[in-house]
PDB file of C-alpha atoms in Angstrom:
ATOM      1  CA  MET A   1      -4.360  -0.757  21.429  1.00 49.00           C
ATOM      2  CA  THR A   2      -8.033  -1.505  21.472  1.00 50.00           C
ATOM      3  CA  ASP A   3     -10.819  -0.971  18.960  1.00 54.00           C
ATOM      4  CA  LYS A   4     -12.578   2.396  18.971  1.00 63.00           C
ATOM      5  CA  GLU A   5      -9.538   4.205  20.291  1.00 80.00           C
ATOM      6  CA  ARG A   6      -9.125   7.740  18.896  1.00 84.00           C
ATOM      7  CA  LEU A   7      -5.876   8.491  17.062  1.00 89.00           C
ATOM      8  CA  PRO A   8      -4.533  11.267  14.837  1.00 89.00           C
ATOM      9  CA  LEU A   9      -5.308  10.698  11.143  1.00 89.00           C
ATOM     10  CA  LEU A  10      -2.912  11.562   8.320  1.00 90.00           C
ATOM     11  CA  PRO A  11      -4.443  11.868   4.818  1.00 91.00           C
ATOM     12  CA  LEU A  12      -2.141  10.616   2.054  1.00 92.00           C
ATOM     13  CA  LYS A  13      -2.311  12.171  -1.412  1.00 90.00           C
ATOM     14  CA  ASP A  14      -0.881   9.507  -3.683  1.00 86.00           C
ATOM     15  CA  MET A  15       0.173   6.483  -1.720  1.00 90.00           C
ATOM     16  CA  VAL A  16      -1.488   3.416  -0.258  1.00 91.00           C
ATOM     17  CA  VAL A  17       0.286   1.704   2.617  1.00 93.00           C
ATOM     18  CA  PHE A  18      -0.594  -1.922   3.297  1.00 93.00           C
ATOM     19  CA  PRO A  19      -0.184  -3.814   6.587  1.00 94.00           C
ATOM     20  CA  GLY A  20       3.311  -5.202   7.000  1.00 94.00           C
ATOM     21  CA  ILE A  21       4.907  -2.496   4.852  1.00 94.00           C
ATOM     22  CA  ILE A  22       7.568  -0.090   6.096  1.00 96.00           C
ATOM     23  CA  ALA A  23       7.394   3.118   4.065  1.00 95.00           C
ATOM     24  CA  PRO A  24       8.803   6.656   4.064  1.00 95.00           C
ATOM     25  CA  ILE A  25       6.222   9.438   3.878  1.00 91.00           C
ATOM     26  CA  PHE A  26       6.921  13.097   3.170  1.00 90.00           C
ATOM     27  CA  VAL A  27       4.651  15.409   5.158  1.00 88.00           C
ATOM     28  CA  GLY A  28       4.324  19.001   3.993  1.00 84.00           C
ATOM     29  CA  ARG A  29       0.844  20.360   4.577  1.00 86.00           C
ATOM     30  CA  THR A  30       0.490  22.473   7.734  1.00 82.00           C
ATOM     31  CA  LYS A  31      -2.459  20.456   9.015  1.00 84.00           C
ATOM     32  CA  SER A  32      -0.625  17.188   8.344  1.00 85.00           C
ATOM     33  CA  LEU A  33       2.448  18.439  10.187  1.00 83.00           C
ATOM     34  CA  GLN A  34       0.263  19.369  13.178  1.00 81.00           C
ATOM     35  CA  THR A  35      -1.287  15.896  13.043  1.00 79.00           C
ATOM     36  CA  LEU A  36       2.137  14.276  12.938  1.00 77.00           C
ATOM     37  CA  PHE A  37       3.502  16.217  15.885  1.00 76.00           C
ATOM     38  CA  ASN A  38       0.308  15.597  17.901  1.00 66.00           C
ATOM     39  CA  SER A  39       0.775  11.860  17.299  1.00 59.00           C
ATOM     40  CA  LYS A  40       4.079  11.852  19.138  1.00 57.00           C
ATOM     41  CA  THR A  41       2.730  12.613  22.599  1.00 55.00           C
ATOM     42  CA  PRO A  42       3.604   9.829  25.098  1.00 51.00           C
ATOM     43  CA  ASP A  43       0.023   8.720  25.789  1.00 50.00           C
ATOM     44  CA  ILE A  44      -0.581   7.911  22.106  1.00 49.00           C
ATOM     45  CA  LYS A  45       2.544   5.698  21.887  1.00 62.00           C
ATOM     46  CA  ARG A  46       3.600   7.005  18.470  1.00 84.00           C
ATOM     47  CA  HIS A  47       0.786   5.472  16.444  1.00 89.00           C
ATOM     48  CA  ILE A  48      -1.117   7.207  13.673  1.00 90.00           C
ATOM     49  CA  LEU A  49      -3.902   6.362  11.252  1.00 93.00           C
ATOM     50  CA  LEU A  50      -3.093   6.631   7.527  1.00 94.00           C
ATOM     51  CA  VAL A  51      -5.813   7.001   4.908  1.00 94.00           C
ATOM     52  CA  LEU A  52      -5.825   7.770   1.192  1.00 93.00           C
ATOM     53  CA  GLN A  53      -7.682  10.900   0.139  1.00 92.00           C
ATOM     54  CA  LYS A  54     -10.017  10.528  -2.842  1.00 91.00           C
ATOM     55  CA  LYS A  55      -8.555  13.366  -4.938  1.00 88.00           C
ATOM     56  CA  PRO A  56      -4.752  13.615  -4.791  1.00 85.00           C
ATOM     57  CA  ASN A  57      -4.671  17.191  -6.138  1.00 85.00           C
ATOM     58  CA  GLN A  58      -6.761  18.511  -3.240  1.00 84.00           C
ATOM     59  CA  ASP A  59      -4.571  20.366  -0.741  1.00 82.00           C
ATOM     60  CA  SER A  60      -7.168  20.793   2.016  1.00 84.00           C
ATOM     61  CA  PRO A  61      -9.296  17.643   2.116  1.00 85.00           C
ATOM     62  CA  ASP A  62     -12.385  17.492   4.301  1.00 84.00           C
ATOM     63  CA  ILE A  63     -13.941  14.436   5.942  1.00 86.00           C
ATOM     64  CA  GLN A  64     -15.961  13.441   2.846  1.00 89.00           C
ATOM     65  CA  ASP A  65     -12.767  13.582   0.766  1.00 88.00           C
ATOM     66  CA  LEU A  66     -11.195  10.682   2.679  1.00 90.00           C
ATOM     67  CA  HIS A  67     -11.712   6.963   2.219  1.00 91.00           C
ATOM     68  CA  ASN A  68     -13.140   5.182   5.259  1.00 92.00           C
ATOM     69  CA  THR A  69     -10.596   2.339   5.264  1.00 94.00           C
ATOM     70  CA  GLY A  70      -6.960   2.846   6.157  1.00 95.00           C
ATOM     71  CA  VAL A  71      -4.190   1.426   8.324  1.00 96.00           C
ATOM     72  CA  ILE A  72      -2.878   1.985  11.786  1.00 94.00           C
ATOM     73  CA  ALA A  73       0.861   2.583  11.659  1.00 94.00           C
ATOM     74  CA  LYS A  74       3.711   2.893  14.112  1.00 92.00           C
ATOM     75  CA  ILE A  75       5.956   5.912  13.588  1.00 90.00           C
ATOM     76  CA  ILE A  76       9.481   4.508  13.541  1.00 90.00           C
ATOM     77  CA  GLN A  77      11.399   7.675  12.768  1.00 88.00           C
ATOM     78  CA  THR A  78      10.709  11.366  12.239  1.00 86.00           C
ATOM     79  CA  VAL A  79      13.058  13.779  10.503  1.00 88.00           C
ATOM     80  CA  ARG A  80      12.082  17.441  10.722  1.00 86.00           C
ATOM     81  CA  LEU A  81      13.114  19.455   7.696  1.00 85.00           C
ATOM     82  CA  GLN A  82      12.818  23.216   7.182  1.00 85.00           C
ATOM     83  CA  ASN A  83       9.145  23.425   6.106  1.00 85.00           C
ATOM     84  CA  ASN A  84       8.151  19.776   6.175  1.00 87.00           C
ATOM     85  CA  ALA A  85       9.034  16.404   7.637  1.00 87.00           C
ATOM     86  CA  LYS A  86       9.854  12.885   6.564  1.00 89.00           C
ATOM     87  CA  ILE A  87       8.584   9.956   8.583  1.00 89.00           C
ATOM     88  CA  LEU A  88       9.206   6.254   8.431  1.00 92.00           C
ATOM     89  CA  VAL A  89       6.146   4.205   9.342  1.00 92.00           C
ATOM     90  CA  GLU A  90       5.332   0.545   9.735  1.00 96.00           C
ATOM     91  CA  ALA A  91       1.738  -0.264   8.845  1.00 96.00           C
ATOM     92  CA  ILE A  92       0.374  -2.697  11.386  1.00 95.00           C
ATOM     93  CA  HIS A  93      -3.259  -3.485  10.626  1.00 95.00           C
ATOM     94  CA  LYS A  94      -6.074  -2.555   8.256  1.00 95.00           C
ATOM     95  CA  VAL A  95      -8.762  -0.444   9.964  1.00 95.00           C
ATOM     96  CA  LYS A  96     -12.257   0.926   9.383  1.00 94.00           C
ATOM     97  CA  LEU A  97     -12.481   4.600  10.347  1.00 92.00           C
ATOM     98  CA  HIS A  98     -15.362   5.965  12.437  1.00 91.00           C
ATOM     99  CA  ASN A  99     -16.302   9.406  13.712  1.00 89.00           C
ATOM    100  CA  ILE A 100     -13.650  11.342  11.797  1.00 86.00           C
ATOM    101  CA  VAL A 101     -13.165  14.797  13.295  1.00 85.00           C
ATOM    102  CA  ASN A 102     -11.727  17.727  11.329  1.00 82.00           C
ATOM    103  CA  ASN A 103     -10.502  20.409  13.719  1.00 79.00           C
ATOM    104  CA  SER A 104      -6.981  21.809  13.687  1.00 79.00           C
ATOM    105  CA  THR A 105      -5.974  18.215  12.874  1.00 81.00           C
ATOM    106  CA  PHE A 106      -7.795  15.110  11.686  1.00 86.00           C
ATOM    107  CA  GLU A 107      -8.630  12.464  14.280  1.00 87.00           C
ATOM    108  CA  ALA A 108     -10.710   9.310  14.042  1.00 90.00           C
ATOM    109  CA  GLU A 109     -11.857   6.280  15.947  1.00 90.00           C
ATOM    110  CA  TYR A 110     -11.120   2.957  14.317  1.00 93.00           C
ATOM    111  CA  SER A 111     -11.939  -0.726  14.443  1.00 92.00           C
ATOM    112  CA  LEU A 112      -9.635  -3.463  13.183  1.00 93.00           C
ATOM    113  CA  ILE A 113     -10.565  -5.273   9.972  1.00 92.00           C
ATOM    114  CA  ASN A 114      -9.571  -8.918  10.049  1.00 91.00           C
ATOM    115  CA  ASP A 115      -8.592 -10.679   6.851  1.00 84.00           C
ATOM    116  CA  GLU A 116     -11.002 -13.279   5.564  1.00 83.00           C
ATOM    117  CA  GLU A 117      -9.834 -16.871   5.338  1.00 84.00           C
ATOM    118  CA  VAL A 118      -9.472 -18.184   1.796  1.00 81.00           C
ATOM    119  CA  ILE A 119     -11.658 -21.257   1.362  1.00 87.00           C
ATOM    120  CA  ASP A 120     -11.826 -21.697  -2.418  1.00 90.00           C
ATOM    121  CA  ILE A 121      -8.184 -22.112  -3.490  1.00 92.00           C
ATOM    122  CA  GLU A 122      -9.031 -22.631  -7.174  1.00 93.00           C
ATOM    123  CA  THR A 123     -10.900 -19.309  -7.382  1.00 91.00           C
ATOM    124  CA  LEU A 124      -7.956 -17.620  -5.679  1.00 91.00           C
ATOM    125  CA  ARG A 125      -5.541 -19.144  -8.201  1.00 94.00           C
ATOM    126  CA  ILE A 126      -7.660 -18.027 -11.177  1.00 94.00           C
ATOM    127  CA  THR A 127      -8.166 -14.518  -9.776  1.00 93.00           C
ATOM    128  CA  THR A 128      -4.458 -14.133  -9.025  1.00 94.00           C
ATOM    129  CA  SER A 129      -3.525 -15.312 -12.522  1.00 96.00           C
ATOM    130  CA  ASN A 130      -5.988 -12.841 -14.084  1.00 96.00           C
ATOM    131  CA  ALA A 131      -4.629  -9.976 -11.967  1.00 96.00           C
ATOM    132  CA  ILE A 132      -1.046 -10.792 -13.005  1.00 96.00           C
ATOM    133  CA  ASN A 133      -2.015 -10.952 -16.687  1.00 96.00           C
ATOM    134  CA  LEU A 134      -3.865  -7.624 -16.497  1.00 96.00           C
ATOM    135  CA  PHE A 135      -0.915  -5.988 -14.765  1.00 95.00           C
ATOM    136  CA  MET A 136       1.483  -7.290 -17.421  1.00 95.00           C
ATOM    137  CA  LYS A 137      -0.743  -5.792 -20.149  1.00 94.00           C
ATOM    138  CA  TYR A 138      -0.892  -2.506 -18.232  1.00 93.00           C
ATOM    139  CA  ALA A 139       2.894  -2.436 -17.815  1.00 92.00           C
ATOM    140  CA  LYS A 140       3.417  -2.977 -21.568  1.00 91.00           C
ATOM    141  CA  ILE A 141       1.069  -0.114 -22.462  1.00 90.00           C
ATOM    142  CA  HIS A 142       2.490   2.342 -19.895  1.00 83.00           C
ATOM    143  CA  LYS A 143       6.245   1.913 -20.385  1.00 76.00           C
TER     144      LYS A 143
END
């Protein structure tokens, strides 16, 4: 895979998939099912772009309703159900989306986003500690 390759794009309603994660995804919208089945043609090598949509209650998102950062994922398994499908994906790399096209399916070009090297370890430690403390407070409030 090279940068600026065009791949099918699957908008996700309520889930963020990070690189290195293997996750099941239920696909039910007609356009999403078309995108999924288009992604399985041999020349695309079973890869798909995953991106979170901005409003999870929106059933027919348009280009402006999608975030511009997502992941490229390998489709490990597809199970077709009666009116939907369940896929198992492995997120490979974080990507920046370009030239999103909304036809019968979503497609986009992408470029890989490389992680930045951590230089200031002390700032990382403090930030991580603060994030953990905030999450613990959140978890107590939302039991």
